[in-house]
Each structure stands twice: as structure tokens, then as C-alpha cells.
mmCIF file of C-alpha atoms and ligand atoms in Angstrom:
data_model
loop_
_atom_site.group_PDB
_atom_site.id
_atom_site.type_symbol
_atom_site.label_atom_id
_atom_site.label_comp_id
_atom_site.label_asym_id
_atom_site.label_seq_id
_atom_site.Cartn_x
_atom_site.Cartn_y
_atom_site.Cartn_z
ATOM 1 C CA MET A 25 4.134 -33.557 -4.691
ATOM 2 C CA ALA A 26 2.825 -32.061 -7.893
ATOM 3 C CA GLU A 27 0.150 -29.195 -6.663
ATOM 4 C CA ALA A 28 -3.253 -30.236 -7.659
ATOM 5 C CA PRO A 29 -4.469 -28.134 -10.506
ATOM 6 C CA LYS A 30 -6.143 -24.630 -9.234
ATOM 7 C CA ALA A 31 -8.855 -22.923 -10.398
ATOM 8 C CA PRO A 32 -8.428 -19.751 -12.292
ATOM 9 C CA ILE A 33 -8.139 -16.634 -10.224
ATOM 10 C CA THR A 34 -11.404 -14.564 -11.129
ATOM 11 C CA GLN A 35 -12.241 -11.761 -9.323
ATOM 12 C CA ASP A 36 -15.504 -9.915 -9.245
ATOM 13 C CA VAL A 37 -14.061 -6.553 -9.645
ATOM 14 C CA LEU A 38 -12.309 -7.425 -12.903
ATOM 15 C CA THR A 39 -15.896 -8.011 -14.367
ATOM 16 C CA ILE A 40 -17.531 -4.680 -13.378
ATOM 17 C CA PRO A 41 -17.756 -2.452 -15.701
ATOM 18 C CA ARG A 42 -16.013 1.131 -15.040
ATOM 19 C CA LYS A 43 -17.609 4.235 -15.807
ATOM 20 C CA ILE A 44 -15.290 6.211 -18.233
ATOM 21 C CA PRO A 45 -14.935 9.475 -16.401
ATOM 22 C CA GLU A 46 -15.897 12.395 -18.911
ATOM 23 C CA GLY A 47 -14.164 15.689 -18.716
ATOM 24 C CA PRO A 48 -10.606 16.353 -18.688
ATOM 25 C CA ALA A 49 -8.156 13.413 -18.246
ATOM 26 C CA ASN A 50 -6.095 13.256 -15.155
ATOM 27 C CA LEU A 51 -2.149 13.505 -15.588
ATOM 28 C CA ILE A 52 -1.712 12.024 -12.084
ATOM 29 C CA GLY A 53 -1.038 7.969 -12.258
ATOM 30 C CA MET A 54 -0.175 8.347 -16.399
ATOM 31 C CA SER A 55 3.203 6.826 -16.975
ATOM 32 C CA ARG A 56 5.786 9.042 -19.042
ATOM 33 C CA GLU A 57 4.656 6.947 -22.244
ATOM 34 C CA GLN A 58 0.916 7.478 -21.265
ATOM 35 C CA MET A 59 1.519 11.197 -20.995
ATOM 36 C CA ARG A 60 3.412 11.554 -24.093
ATOM 37 C CA ALA A 61 0.493 10.085 -26.041
ATOM 38 C CA ALA A 62 -2.064 11.793 -24.057
ATOM 39 C CA LEU A 63 -0.123 15.104 -24.934
ATOM 40 C CA ILE A 64 0.126 14.297 -28.632
ATOM 41 C CA ALA A 65 -3.638 13.509 -28.883
ATOM 42 C CA VAL A 66 -4.589 17.225 -27.970
ATOM 43 C CA GLY A 67 -1.856 18.491 -30.354
ATOM 44 C CA THR A 68 1.655 18.569 -28.866
ATOM 45 C CA PRO A 69 3.808 18.435 -31.781
ATOM 46 C CA GLU A 70 5.592 14.707 -31.641
ATOM 47 C CA LYS A 71 9.057 16.318 -31.500
ATOM 48 C CA GLN A 72 8.145 18.240 -28.591
ATOM 49 C CA ALA A 73 6.264 15.876 -26.585
ATOM 50 C CA LYS A 74 8.810 13.657 -24.560
ATOM 51 C CA MET A 75 10.159 17.285 -23.743
ATOM 52 C CA ARG A 76 7.177 18.583 -22.438
ATOM 53 C CA VAL A 77 6.285 15.290 -20.436
ATOM 54 C CA GLY A 78 9.733 15.836 -18.830
ATOM 55 C CA GLN A 79 9.080 19.176 -17.659
ATOM 56 C CA ILE A 80 5.512 18.564 -16.717
ATOM 57 C CA TRP A 81 6.503 15.515 -14.603
ATOM 58 C CA GLN A 82 8.998 17.654 -12.883
ATOM 59 C CA TRP A 83 6.506 20.004 -11.872
ATOM 60 C CA ILE A 84 4.129 17.526 -10.549
ATOM 61 C CA TYR A 85 6.262 14.944 -8.873
ATOM 62 C CA VAL A 86 9.433 17.092 -8.222
ATOM 63 C CA TRP A 87 7.598 20.153 -6.928
ATOM 64 C CA GLY A 88 4.326 18.997 -6.021
ATOM 65 C CA MET A 89 2.681 21.655 -8.405
ATOM 66 C CA ARG A 90 -1.153 21.311 -9.436
ATOM 67 C CA ASP A 91 -1.930 24.738 -11.379
ATOM 68 C CA PHE A 92 -0.777 24.577 -15.005
ATOM 69 C CA ALA A 93 -0.550 28.493 -14.629
ATOM 70 C CA GLU A 94 2.229 28.428 -12.293
ATOM 71 C CA MET A 95 4.395 26.198 -14.363
ATOM 72 C CA THR A 96 6.418 28.889 -15.564
ATOM 73 C CA ASN A 97 8.763 27.026 -17.982
ATOM 74 C CA LEU A 98 5.725 26.568 -20.335
ATOM 75 C CA SER A 99 4.543 28.758 -22.852
ATOM 76 C CA LYS A 100 1.301 30.738 -21.775
ATOM 77 C CA ASP A 101 -0.407 29.275 -24.912
ATOM 78 C CA PHE A 102 0.425 25.347 -24.079
ATOM 79 C CA ARG A 103 -0.524 26.069 -20.307
ATOM 80 C CA ALA A 104 -3.687 26.879 -21.558
ATOM 81 C CA GLN A 105 -4.265 23.955 -23.752
ATOM 82 C CA LEU A 106 -3.265 21.748 -20.504
ATOM 83 C CA ALA A 107 -5.594 23.540 -18.445
ATOM 84 C CA GLU A 108 -8.394 22.893 -21.240
ATOM 85 C CA HIS A 109 -7.906 19.166 -21.620
ATOM 86 C CA PHE A 110 -6.126 18.054 -18.477
ATOM 87 C CA VAL A 111 -6.125 18.409 -14.523
ATOM 88 C CA VAL A 112 -3.595 17.530 -11.853
ATOM 89 C CA ALA A 113 -5.976 15.850 -9.421
ATOM 90 C CA LEU A 114 -5.672 13.905 -5.781
ATOM 91 C CA PRO A 115 -8.143 11.768 -3.862
ATOM 92 C CA GLU A 116 -9.763 14.038 -1.403
ATOM 93 C CA VAL A 117 -9.077 13.754 2.324
ATOM 94 C CA VAL A 118 -12.226 13.236 4.187
ATOM 95 C CA SER A 119 -11.037 13.358 7.431
ATOM 96 C CA LYS A 120 -7.277 13.221 9.064
ATOM 97 C CA ASN A 121 -6.618 12.108 12.757
ATOM 98 C CA VAL A 122 -3.359 12.645 14.392
ATOM 99 C CA SER A 123 -2.470 10.017 17.363
ATOM 100 C CA THR A 124 -0.306 11.403 20.461
ATOM 101 C CA ASP A 125 2.416 9.532 18.987
ATOM 102 C CA GLY A 126 2.448 11.692 15.797
ATOM 103 C CA THR A 127 0.542 8.573 13.518
ATOM 104 C CA ARG A 128 -1.881 10.382 11.155
ATOM 105 C CA LYS A 129 -4.472 8.528 9.673
ATOM 106 C CA TYR A 130 -6.517 9.786 6.926
ATOM 107 C CA LEU A 131 -9.635 8.805 5.179
ATOM 108 C CA VAL A 132 -9.652 9.436 1.799
ATOM 109 C CA ARG A 133 -12.460 9.554 -1.016
ATOM 110 C CA ILE A 134 -11.714 8.303 -4.631
ATOM 111 C CA ALA A 135 -13.668 8.412 -7.647
ATOM 112 C CA GLY A 136 -17.031 7.088 -7.172
ATOM 113 C CA GLY A 137 -17.184 8.342 -3.324
ATOM 114 C CA HIS A 138 -15.715 5.302 -2.053
ATOM 115 C CA GLU A 139 -13.520 5.727 0.620
ATOM 116 C CA VAL A 140 -9.890 4.063 1.957
ATOM 117 C CA GLU A 141 -7.529 4.475 4.614
ATOM 118 C CA VAL A 142 -4.111 5.854 4.543
ATOM 119 C CA VAL A 143 -1.558 5.705 7.560
ATOM 120 C CA TYR A 144 1.750 8.070 8.157
ATOM 121 C CA ILE A 145 4.114 6.410 10.927
ATOM 122 C CA PRO A 146 6.636 8.702 11.827
ATOM 123 C CA GLU A 147 9.877 7.111 13.052
ATOM 124 C CA THR A 148 13.522 8.592 14.349
ATOM 125 C CA ASP A 149 14.982 7.245 10.875
ATOM 126 C CA ARG A 150 12.125 7.663 8.685
ATOM 127 C CA GLY A 151 8.783 8.184 7.672
ATOM 128 C CA THR A 152 6.658 5.565 6.699
ATOM 129 C CA LEU A 153 3.352 5.874 4.631
ATOM 130 C CA CYS A 154 0.872 2.816 4.486
ATOM 131 C CA ILE A 155 -1.258 2.621 1.439
ATOM 132 C CA SER A 156 -4.378 1.059 0.273
ATOM 133 C CA SER A 157 -4.381 -0.858 -3.290
ATOM 134 C CA GLN A 158 -8.314 -1.467 -3.253
ATOM 135 C CA VAL A 159 -11.386 -0.641 -1.646
ATOM 136 C CA GLY A 160 -12.236 -3.701 0.771
ATOM 137 C CA CYS A 161 -10.821 -6.786 -0.074
ATOM 138 C CA THR A 162 -11.760 -10.271 -1.408
ATOM 139 C CA LEU A 163 -9.648 -11.879 1.066
ATOM 140 C CA THR A 164 -11.109 -12.491 4.327
ATOM 141 C CA CYS A 165 -8.433 -13.072 6.535
ATOM 142 C CA SER A 166 -9.933 -13.640 9.735
ATOM 143 C CA PHE A 167 -7.897 -11.391 12.185
ATOM 144 C CA CYS A 168 -7.994 -8.384 9.654
ATOM 145 C CA HIS A 169 -11.116 -5.496 9.839
ATOM 146 C CA THR A 170 -10.850 -4.871 6.034
ATOM 147 C CA GLY A 171 -11.550 -8.813 5.621
ATOM 148 C CA THR A 172 -14.816 -7.855 6.913
ATOM 149 C CA GLN A 173 -15.430 -5.177 4.088
ATOM 150 C CA LYS A 174 -16.767 -6.471 0.601
ATOM 151 C CA LEU A 175 -14.580 -5.620 -2.008
ATOM 152 C CA VAL A 176 -15.627 -2.612 -4.064
ATOM 153 C CA ARG A 177 -12.888 -2.196 -6.947
ATOM 154 C CA ASN A 178 -9.274 -1.855 -7.312
ATOM 155 C CA LEU A 179 -7.750 1.409 -7.234
ATOM 156 C CA THR A 180 -6.342 3.235 -10.082
ATOM 157 C CA ALA A 181 -2.955 3.810 -10.799
ATOM 158 C CA GLY A 182 -3.433 7.398 -10.201
ATOM 159 C CA GLU A 183 -5.272 6.791 -6.809
ATOM 160 C CA VAL A 184 -2.664 4.760 -5.628
ATOM 161 C CA ILE A 185 -0.044 7.487 -6.072
ATOM 162 C CA GLY A 186 -2.100 10.216 -5.341
ATOM 163 C CA GLN A 187 -2.188 8.993 -1.537
ATOM 164 C CA VAL A 188 1.602 9.400 -1.522
ATOM 165 C CA MET A 189 1.074 12.953 -2.813
ATOM 166 C CA LEU A 190 -1.572 14.158 -0.458
ATOM 167 C CA VAL A 191 0.023 12.922 2.598
ATOM 168 C CA ARG A 192 3.368 14.716 1.160
ATOM 169 C CA ASP A 193 1.087 17.912 0.776
ATOM 170 C CA ASP A 194 -0.215 17.547 4.300
ATOM 171 C CA LEU A 195 3.461 17.225 5.523
ATOM 172 C CA ASP A 196 4.292 20.266 3.556
ATOM 173 C CA GLU A 197 7.297 18.530 1.928
ATOM 174 C CA TRP A 198 7.338 19.777 -1.104
ATOM 175 C CA PRO A 199 10.386 21.590 -2.092
ATOM 176 C CA THR A 200 10.369 25.069 -3.217
ATOM 177 C CA PRO A 201 10.981 25.012 -7.064
ATOM 178 C CA GLY A 202 14.759 25.928 -7.269
ATOM 179 C CA ALA A 203 15.738 24.441 -3.736
ATOM 180 C CA ASN A 204 17.725 21.145 -3.010
ATOM 181 C CA LYS A 205 14.977 18.743 -3.314
ATOM 182 C CA GLU A 206 16.538 16.232 -1.359
ATOM 183 C CA ALA A 207 16.534 18.237 1.711
ATOM 184 C CA GLN A 208 13.439 16.864 3.525
ATOM 185 C CA ARG A 209 12.100 13.182 3.754
ATOM 186 C CA LEU A 210 9.636 13.417 5.898
ATOM 187 C CA LEU A 211 8.162 10.426 3.806
ATOM 188 C CA SER A 212 10.985 8.120 3.083
ATOM 189 C CA ASN A 213 9.256 4.714 3.010
ATOM 190 C CA ILE A 214 6.206 3.539 1.142
ATOM 191 C CA VAL A 215 4.369 0.175 2.434
ATOM 192 C CA LEU A 216 1.448 -1.617 0.411
ATOM 193 C CA MET A 217 0.026 -2.850 3.548
ATOM 194 C CA GLY A 218 -3.164 -0.697 3.736
ATOM 195 C CA MET A 219 -6.531 -1.749 2.381
ATOM 196 C CA GLY A 220 -6.770 -4.884 -0.241
ATOM 197 C CA GLU A 221 -4.469 -7.320 -1.795
ATOM 198 C CA PRO A 222 -2.035 -5.471 -3.847
ATOM 199 C CA LEU A 223 -1.052 -8.651 -6.173
ATOM 200 C CA TYR A 224 -4.823 -8.568 -6.930
ATOM 201 C CA ASN A 225 -4.140 -5.019 -8.466
ATOM 202 C CA PHE A 226 -0.671 -6.172 -9.688
ATOM 203 C CA ASP A 227 -0.591 -3.359 -12.900
ATOM 204 C CA ASN A 228 -2.128 -0.193 -11.505
ATOM 205 C CA VAL A 229 0.184 -0.927 -8.068
ATOM 206 C CA ARG A 230 3.173 -1.772 -10.537
ATOM 207 C CA ASP A 231 2.476 1.640 -12.835
ATOM 208 C CA ALA A 232 2.039 3.696 -9.509
ATOM 209 C CA MET A 233 5.217 2.213 -7.832
ATOM 210 C CA LYS A 234 7.015 3.024 -10.979
ATOM 211 C CA ILE A 235 6.019 6.723 -10.753
ATOM 212 C CA ALA A 236 7.126 6.565 -7.026
ATOM 213 C CA MET A 237 10.423 5.249 -8.029
ATOM 214 C CA ASP A 238 11.012 7.607 -11.133
ATOM 215 C CA PRO A 239 14.619 9.320 -10.249
ATOM 216 C CA GLU A 240 13.186 12.535 -11.771
ATOM 217 C CA GLY A 241 10.296 12.689 -9.625
ATOM 218 C CA LEU A 242 9.474 11.561 -6.241
ATOM 219 C CA SER A 243 12.620 9.318 -6.424
ATOM 220 C CA LEU A 244 12.166 6.962 -3.678
ATOM 221 C CA SER A 245 14.313 3.895 -3.912
ATOM 222 C CA ARG A 246 12.842 0.782 -4.576
ATOM 223 C CA ARG A 247 14.307 -0.731 -1.158
ATOM 224 C CA ARG A 248 12.198 1.674 0.693
ATOM 225 C CA ILE A 249 8.836 0.669 -0.938
ATOM 226 C CA THR A 250 7.793 -2.682 0.690
ATOM 227 C CA LEU A 251 4.705 -4.832 -1.037
ATOM 228 C CA SER A 252 2.564 -7.260 1.401
ATOM 229 C CA THR A 253 0.871 -9.687 0.163
ATOM 230 C CA SER A 254 -0.996 -12.769 1.879
ATOM 231 C CA GLY A 255 0.831 -15.000 -0.543
ATOM 232 C CA ILE A 256 -0.765 -14.819 -4.281
ATOM 233 C CA VAL A 257 2.122 -17.381 -5.392
ATOM 234 C CA PRO A 258 2.000 -16.980 -9.573
ATOM 235 C CA GLU A 259 2.477 -13.058 -8.763
ATOM 236 C CA ILE A 260 5.346 -13.088 -6.653
ATOM 237 C CA ALA A 261 8.166 -13.651 -8.920
ATOM 238 C CA ARG A 262 6.579 -10.792 -11.429
ATOM 239 C CA THR A 263 6.590 -8.651 -8.282
ATOM 240 C CA ALA A 264 10.552 -8.633 -8.233
ATOM 241 C CA ASP A 265 10.768 -8.642 -12.288
ATOM 242 C CA GLU A 266 8.576 -5.736 -12.599
ATOM 243 C CA ILE A 267 8.569 -3.644 -9.302
ATOM 244 C CA GLY A 268 11.800 -4.767 -7.940
ATOM 245 C CA CYS A 269 10.622 -3.718 -4.452
ATOM 246 C CA MET A 270 10.795 -5.310 -0.908
ATOM 247 C CA LEU A 271 8.326 -8.191 -0.040
ATOM 248 C CA ALA A 272 6.851 -9.031 2.948
ATOM 249 C CA ILE A 273 4.586 -11.677 3.564
ATOM 250 C CA SER A 274 1.300 -11.941 5.818
ATOM 251 C CA PHE A 275 2.423 -15.293 7.451
ATOM 252 C CA HIS A 276 0.775 -15.298 10.415
ATOM 253 C CA ALA A 277 0.547 -19.201 10.978
ATOM 254 C CA THR A 278 2.886 -22.595 10.682
ATOM 255 C CA THR A 279 0.563 -24.991 9.885
ATOM 256 C CA ASP A 280 -2.253 -25.073 6.919
ATOM 257 C CA ALA A 281 -4.782 -25.785 9.233
ATOM 258 C CA VAL A 282 -4.586 -22.640 11.237
ATOM 259 C CA ARG A 283 -3.561 -20.606 8.382
ATOM 260 C CA ASP A 284 -6.430 -21.539 6.464
ATOM 261 C CA THR A 285 -8.292 -19.955 9.258
ATOM 262 C CA LEU A 286 -6.350 -16.917 9.591
ATOM 263 C CA VAL A 287 -5.674 -16.308 5.941
ATOM 264 C CA PRO A 288 -7.823 -18.458 3.780
ATOM 265 C CA ILE A 289 -6.128 -17.948 0.378
ATOM 266 C CA ASN A 290 -3.974 -20.664 2.051
ATOM 267 C CA LYS A 291 -6.411 -23.100 0.650
ATOM 268 C CA ARG A 292 -5.498 -22.110 -2.850
ATOM 269 C CA TRP A 293 -1.724 -21.867 -2.030
ATOM 270 C CA ASN A 294 -0.650 -23.423 0.965
ATOM 271 C CA ILE A 295 2.347 -22.514 2.906
ATOM 272 C CA GLU A 296 4.520 -25.319 0.960
ATOM 273 C CA ALA A 297 3.394 -23.694 -2.157
ATOM 274 C CA LEU A 298 3.963 -20.081 -0.900
ATOM 275 C CA LEU A 299 7.811 -20.917 0.676
ATOM 276 C CA ALA A 300 8.749 -22.592 -2.743
ATOM 277 C CA ALA A 301 8.080 -19.362 -4.543
ATOM 278 C CA LEU A 302 9.761 -17.215 -1.897
ATOM 279 C CA ARG A 303 13.022 -19.526 -2.113
ATOM 280 C CA ALA A 304 12.731 -18.650 -5.895
ATOM 281 C CA TYR A 305 12.277 -15.206 -5.734
ATOM 282 C CA PRO A 306 14.842 -13.526 -7.962
ATOM 283 C CA ARG A 307 16.108 -10.901 -5.507
ATOM 284 C CA LEU A 308 16.953 -12.647 -2.487
ATOM 285 C CA SER A 309 19.976 -11.965 -0.402
ATOM 286 C CA ASN A 310 21.017 -10.805 2.811
ATOM 287 C CA SER A 311 20.909 -7.253 2.049
ATOM 288 C CA GLU A 312 17.186 -7.946 0.520
ATOM 289 C CA ARG A 313 15.505 -10.193 2.813
ATOM 290 C CA ILE A 314 11.865 -11.215 2.884
ATOM 291 C CA THR A 315 9.599 -9.797 5.818
ATOM 292 C CA PHE A 316 7.649 -12.537 7.551
ATOM 293 C CA GLU A 317 4.575 -10.653 8.978
ATOM 294 C CA TYR A 318 3.490 -12.481 12.159
ATOM 295 C CA VAL A 319 0.329 -11.227 14.096
ATOM 296 C CA MET A 320 0.414 -12.755 17.614
ATOM 297 C CA LEU A 321 -3.008 -13.490 18.438
ATOM 298 C CA ASP A 322 -3.398 -15.226 22.240
ATOM 299 C CA GLY A 323 -3.965 -19.185 22.038
ATOM 300 C CA VAL A 324 -3.891 -19.449 18.548
ATOM 301 C CA ASN A 325 -0.472 -19.423 16.776
ATOM 302 C CA ASP A 326 1.770 -17.582 19.743
ATOM 303 C CA SER A 327 3.099 -21.074 21.630
ATOM 304 C CA ASP A 328 6.710 -22.190 21.446
ATOM 305 C CA ALA A 329 6.074 -24.831 18.956
ATOM 306 C CA ASP A 330 4.614 -22.203 16.812
ATOM 307 C CA ALA A 331 7.966 -20.335 17.490
ATOM 308 C CA HIS A 332 10.206 -23.597 16.658
ATOM 309 C CA ARG A 333 8.127 -24.367 13.439
ATOM 310 C CA LEU A 334 8.417 -20.995 12.251
ATOM 311 C CA VAL A 335 12.024 -20.875 11.856
ATOM 312 C CA ALA A 336 12.327 -24.560 10.734
ATOM 313 C CA LEU A 337 9.976 -23.219 7.750
ATOM 314 C CA ILE A 338 11.841 -20.617 6.840
ATOM 315 C CA LYS A 339 15.348 -21.872 7.021
ATOM 316 C CA GLY A 340 17.592 -21.130 4.281
ATOM 317 C CA ILE A 341 15.436 -17.898 3.268
ATOM 318 C CA PRO A 342 17.249 -14.546 4.214
ATOM 319 C CA ALA A 343 14.066 -13.163 6.296
ATOM 320 C CA LYS A 344 13.111 -10.853 9.139
ATOM 321 C CA ILE A 345 10.464 -11.734 11.183
ATOM 322 C CA ASN A 346 8.002 -8.902 11.924
ATOM 323 C CA LEU A 347 5.781 -9.593 15.376
ATOM 324 C CA ILE A 348 3.141 -7.683 15.470
ATOM 325 C CA PRO A 349 0.920 -7.439 18.623
ATOM 326 C CA PHE A 350 -2.701 -7.747 17.812
ATOM 327 C CA ASN A 351 -4.541 -4.417 17.489
ATOM 328 C CA GLU A 352 -7.953 -5.290 18.591
ATOM 329 C CA TRP A 353 -11.046 -3.977 16.685
ATOM 330 C CA PRO A 354 -14.600 -4.319 18.221
ATOM 331 C CA GLY A 355 -15.969 -7.721 17.565
ATOM 332 C CA ALA A 356 -12.608 -9.122 16.885
ATOM 333 C CA PRO A 357 -12.558 -12.997 17.349
ATOM 334 C CA TYR A 358 -9.224 -12.821 18.672
ATOM 335 C CA LYS A 359 -7.229 -11.394 21.470
ATOM 336 C CA ARG A 360 -3.643 -9.838 21.608
ATOM 337 C CA SER A 361 -1.018 -12.365 22.990
ATOM 338 C CA SER A 362 0.309 -11.308 26.419
ATOM 339 C CA ASN A 363 3.571 -9.459 26.343
ATOM 340 C CA ASN A 364 5.648 -12.324 27.961
ATOM 341 C CA ARG A 365 4.380 -14.500 25.381
ATOM 342 C CA ILE A 366 5.455 -12.213 22.487
ATOM 343 C CA ARG A 367 8.733 -11.823 24.307
ATOM 344 C CA ALA A 368 9.331 -15.977 24.589
ATOM 345 C CA PHE A 369 8.214 -15.868 20.986
ATOM 346 C CA SER A 370 10.592 -13.345 19.863
ATOM 347 C CA ASP A 371 13.340 -15.290 21.982
ATOM 348 C CA ILE A 372 13.168 -18.317 20.261
ATOM 349 C CA VAL A 373 13.130 -16.893 16.718
ATOM 350 C CA TYR A 374 16.231 -14.579 17.407
ATOM 351 C CA ALA A 375 18.166 -17.746 18.950
ATOM 352 C CA ALA A 376 17.642 -18.953 15.589
ATOM 353 C CA GLY A 377 19.377 -16.249 13.867
ATOM 354 C CA TYR A 378 16.566 -13.961 12.742
ATOM 355 C CA ALA A 379 15.946 -10.392 13.425
ATOM 356 C CA SER A 380 12.705 -10.462 15.343
ATOM 357 C CA PRO A 381 11.394 -6.905 15.839
ATOM 358 C CA VAL A 382 8.153 -6.623 17.876
ATOM 359 C CA ARG A 383 6.189 -3.911 16.172
ATOM 360 C CA LYS A 384 5.384 -1.109 18.485
ATOM 361 C CA PRO A 385 1.396 -0.584 18.319
ATOM 362 C CA ARG A 386 1.001 2.648 16.732
ATOM 363 C CA GLY A 387 -2.125 5.362 16.434
ATOM 364 C CA GLU A 388 -4.194 3.127 18.777
ATOM 365 C CA ASP A 389 -6.094 5.870 19.948
ATOM 366 C CA ILE A 390 -7.018 7.068 16.154
ATOM 367 C CA MET A 391 -7.827 2.996 15.407
ATOM 368 C CA ALA A 392 -4.987 2.710 13.147
ATOM 369 C CA ALA A 393 -5.838 -0.710 12.642
ATOM 370 C CA CYS A 394 -6.434 -1.173 8.928
ATOM 371 C CA GLY A 395 -10.064 -1.103 8.180
ATOM 372 C CA GLN A 396 -11.111 0.130 11.247
ATOM 373 C CA LEU A 397 -11.530 4.250 10.760
ATOM 374 C CA LYS A 398 -13.605 3.413 7.554
ATOM 375 C CA SER A 399 -15.871 1.270 9.559
ATOM 376 C CA ALA A 400 -16.204 3.653 12.338
ATOM 377 C CA THR A 401 -16.839 6.453 10.272
ATOM 378 C CA GLU A 402 -19.520 4.502 8.167
ATOM 379 C CA ARG A 403 -20.961 3.603 11.629
ATOM 380 C CA ALA A 404 -21.080 7.538 12.608
ATOM 381 C CA ARG A 405 -22.915 8.331 9.372
ATOM 382 C CA LYS A 406 -25.436 5.780 9.792
ATOM 383 C CA SER A 407 -26.313 6.940 13.074
ATOM 384 C CA ARG A 408 -26.335 10.430 11.768
ATOM 385 C CA ALA A 409 -28.693 9.292 9.627
ATOM 386 C CA GLU A 410 -30.626 7.541 12.028
ATOM 387 C CA ILE A 411 -30.858 10.715 14.196
ATOM 388 C CA ALA A 412 -32.030 12.844 11.447
ATOM 389 C CA ALA A 413 -34.735 10.011 10.404
ATOM 390 C CA GLU A 414 -35.908 10.074 13.653
ATOM 391 C CA ALA A 415 -36.135 13.769 13.702
ATOM 392 C CA GLY A 416 -38.025 14.198 10.573
ATOM 393 C CA ILE A 417 -35.038 16.041 8.999
HETATM 394 S S1 SF4 B 524 -5.045 -8.578 5.507
HETATM 395 FE FE1 SF4 B 524 -4.909 -8.004 3.338
HETATM 396 S S2 SF4 B 524 -5.682 -9.756 2.351
HETATM 397 FE FE2 SF4 B 524 -6.234 -10.077 4.066
HETATM 398 S S3 SF4 B 524 -8.342 -9.615 4.425
HETATM 399 FE FE3 SF4 B 524 -6.972 -8.007 5.261
HETATM 400 S S4 SF4 B 524 -6.506 -6.225 3.491
HETATM 401 FE FE4 SF4 B 524 -7.351 -8.531 2.678
#
């Protein structure tokens, strides 16, 4: 059936004028080409610019160096010139909480005083970093705490890749110059599953992930990067073409009626339209499967009938189904499904031939559910402010 014409995507964020920061430009987040142009603009001879970019790139993204004075293979004059025009600056860590299970959750401040969350999850064979792409979110998925926070703005490419760099700082995993740069990989995987819808900030997310994948820099394989979307259908093919990373879908329901409530963007691109886009996903293969994320909500989407419908819907798509026990937050309108229910659901999916790992809740003691830490911190600040007001301070 032909799809009804859709209204164009409009986003408040695109119309909010951004103040151009004054002062030295930040090299973090620039592509190689942008960095080259920036160097030439401050007087680097064109013939040298590409080589200079290579050198600076290595200092920043291989060795984690921030201070131009320490970039010892550059001439003193050139280092002084760099210091005059540029900075190498990351978002600021406002708070860090470490769970008893080793999960680290950071609240990070970006330009304008806005805050986003970053979560590092260590596992035996990998260390996964969950990063944010927007401050707040335009979408209002009803199970998601971030969905209760208004969209403020898109993150810049520098702010997206900056999250990866600051966690590498915290893990102390920048190698010493001259040492084997592959020796440590505490941060081995990136998931774009934090605050925001990454496909509504496509260009900045793409540019940041290109920096992450640069083989002479952070050098993360595209297969170690997973972008999670709620289903922005027109951008799905672009993700394969322009980023080439793995794809995860916030699926969460097996009927349009339920998905309309849980993931309201479904009203614009329904399950049928979404699955058609996924079937056409250019990189699909058995070794590059799409992950379907499915949050288990008691009595909402967790019945045996749902499990059977789910496997029927995704038939033919190389897929893995990630069952997520709901991480309840204060005031959440849902409850987590029981362990028995999750197991029964998982058994049906598994019997149909799909891997269906149940995600182990991580960092519950530090409010690792997306969006929770930011709200809690805001509440704490408010009450401190109220106390101060009452005390006449
Ligand atoms: S699940 Fe993702 S897209 Fe939906 S409201 Fe939360 S952050 Fe936004």
C-alpha cells in the first residue's frame, strides 16, 4: 500500500540560532579537511598543511595530548602559533559515579552549561561506552526518562567525540608516546544509545564517528560502533552509506497500537515502513545483524503472543533481539516484567532461531537508566537552591 505523504521533518533545534563561540577554535571534532583549512587560514603554508594535520591528529587522537607545548615533533614557532589560535578542549565532567558492578556514569557539561550523560560499561571481553547525541530529545518515548526532558540542542561533532576522549582520560588508557598503541583497549565499543535520537543529529554524529574510526587516530572498527535509532526511516540507508556502523532499533512493540504509545515516532513511520527500510539496509548479512531492542514492560508488550508476533515480523532479517528488563525510574508509568515472563519470552524468540540475550541491568545503584542522573542532579540542585533561599543566603 502506498504510504500517505508525510509532513517534512522539522526540528526546533534547527531553528535555534547558535552563538558562534569567540576565541580560539577547538580542534576536537574537526575533520582532517576542516583542520587543514583551519591551519591554512592562520598562516600554515598549503604545502605543509596535510602533514601538519597528520602530526596534530596523532598527538590528539592516538596519544591523547592536549597541550601544544608537548607536541615535540612540531617546531617551537608552530606550537606557539597553534596555541594562539586553537585549543584542544573536551566537555567538562560534572560528576562521576561508579557502580559496585564497575559501571561508570558521568554527567558532562557542554558549551552553554547544558548537561548530558555518558555511561561506561565494562564486561569481560569488552568495554562499551554509551554516548549521547542531543541534550534532551524531541521524541517522547513513554518508557524513557530522557523523553521527559525537552530537547535543548544537538551536540556538535566535537562534543560527541569528546565524550569518548574524556572517558579514555578517566580510564587512563592513552598510551605513552612511542608505546604499542594497541596494548590496551578498555574502551573497545561505542553505542549511540544515550540521550537523544542520533539520526536527528545525523551530520555531527557521522563526523564524530568518522573521527572514532580513523585508522590513524582512535581507530575503532566500524563494527564496534552501534547506532541506536527509534526508527527515523529516511535516514536509515544513509547510516549504512555514510557511517557504515552497526544498527540497533528501539523496537519495543509488535503492534502499531502499542508502538504508537511506547515510541510515538511510530505514528509517522509505522512498523511496516520501518521493517521495509531495514530489509533494504545495505549492509545486512549474518555477520552484520540488526539488533532489535525490546524493553520488557509488565503486561504491556511481554506476552507469548507478542513474542510470536515479533519473530513473525522480523522474519528474513538477519537479527539479534536484545531483551532489556525495564530500569524503573521514579514516576515511571511502567513496571519491569518478571524474570519468569522475560525467560518465557526469550525462549520463544530463541526457538525461532534468534539470539535473544537478556541484558543484565547494570549500574542500578547509580541510576544508569538513560536520563535519570541528569534529572536527579537537577532536583538536588533545586533543593539546594531552595534551602539557600529559605535560609536567606
Ligand atoms: S528512547 Fe531515545 S528517542 Fe526515545 S525519548 Fe528516549 S532518548 Fe529520545
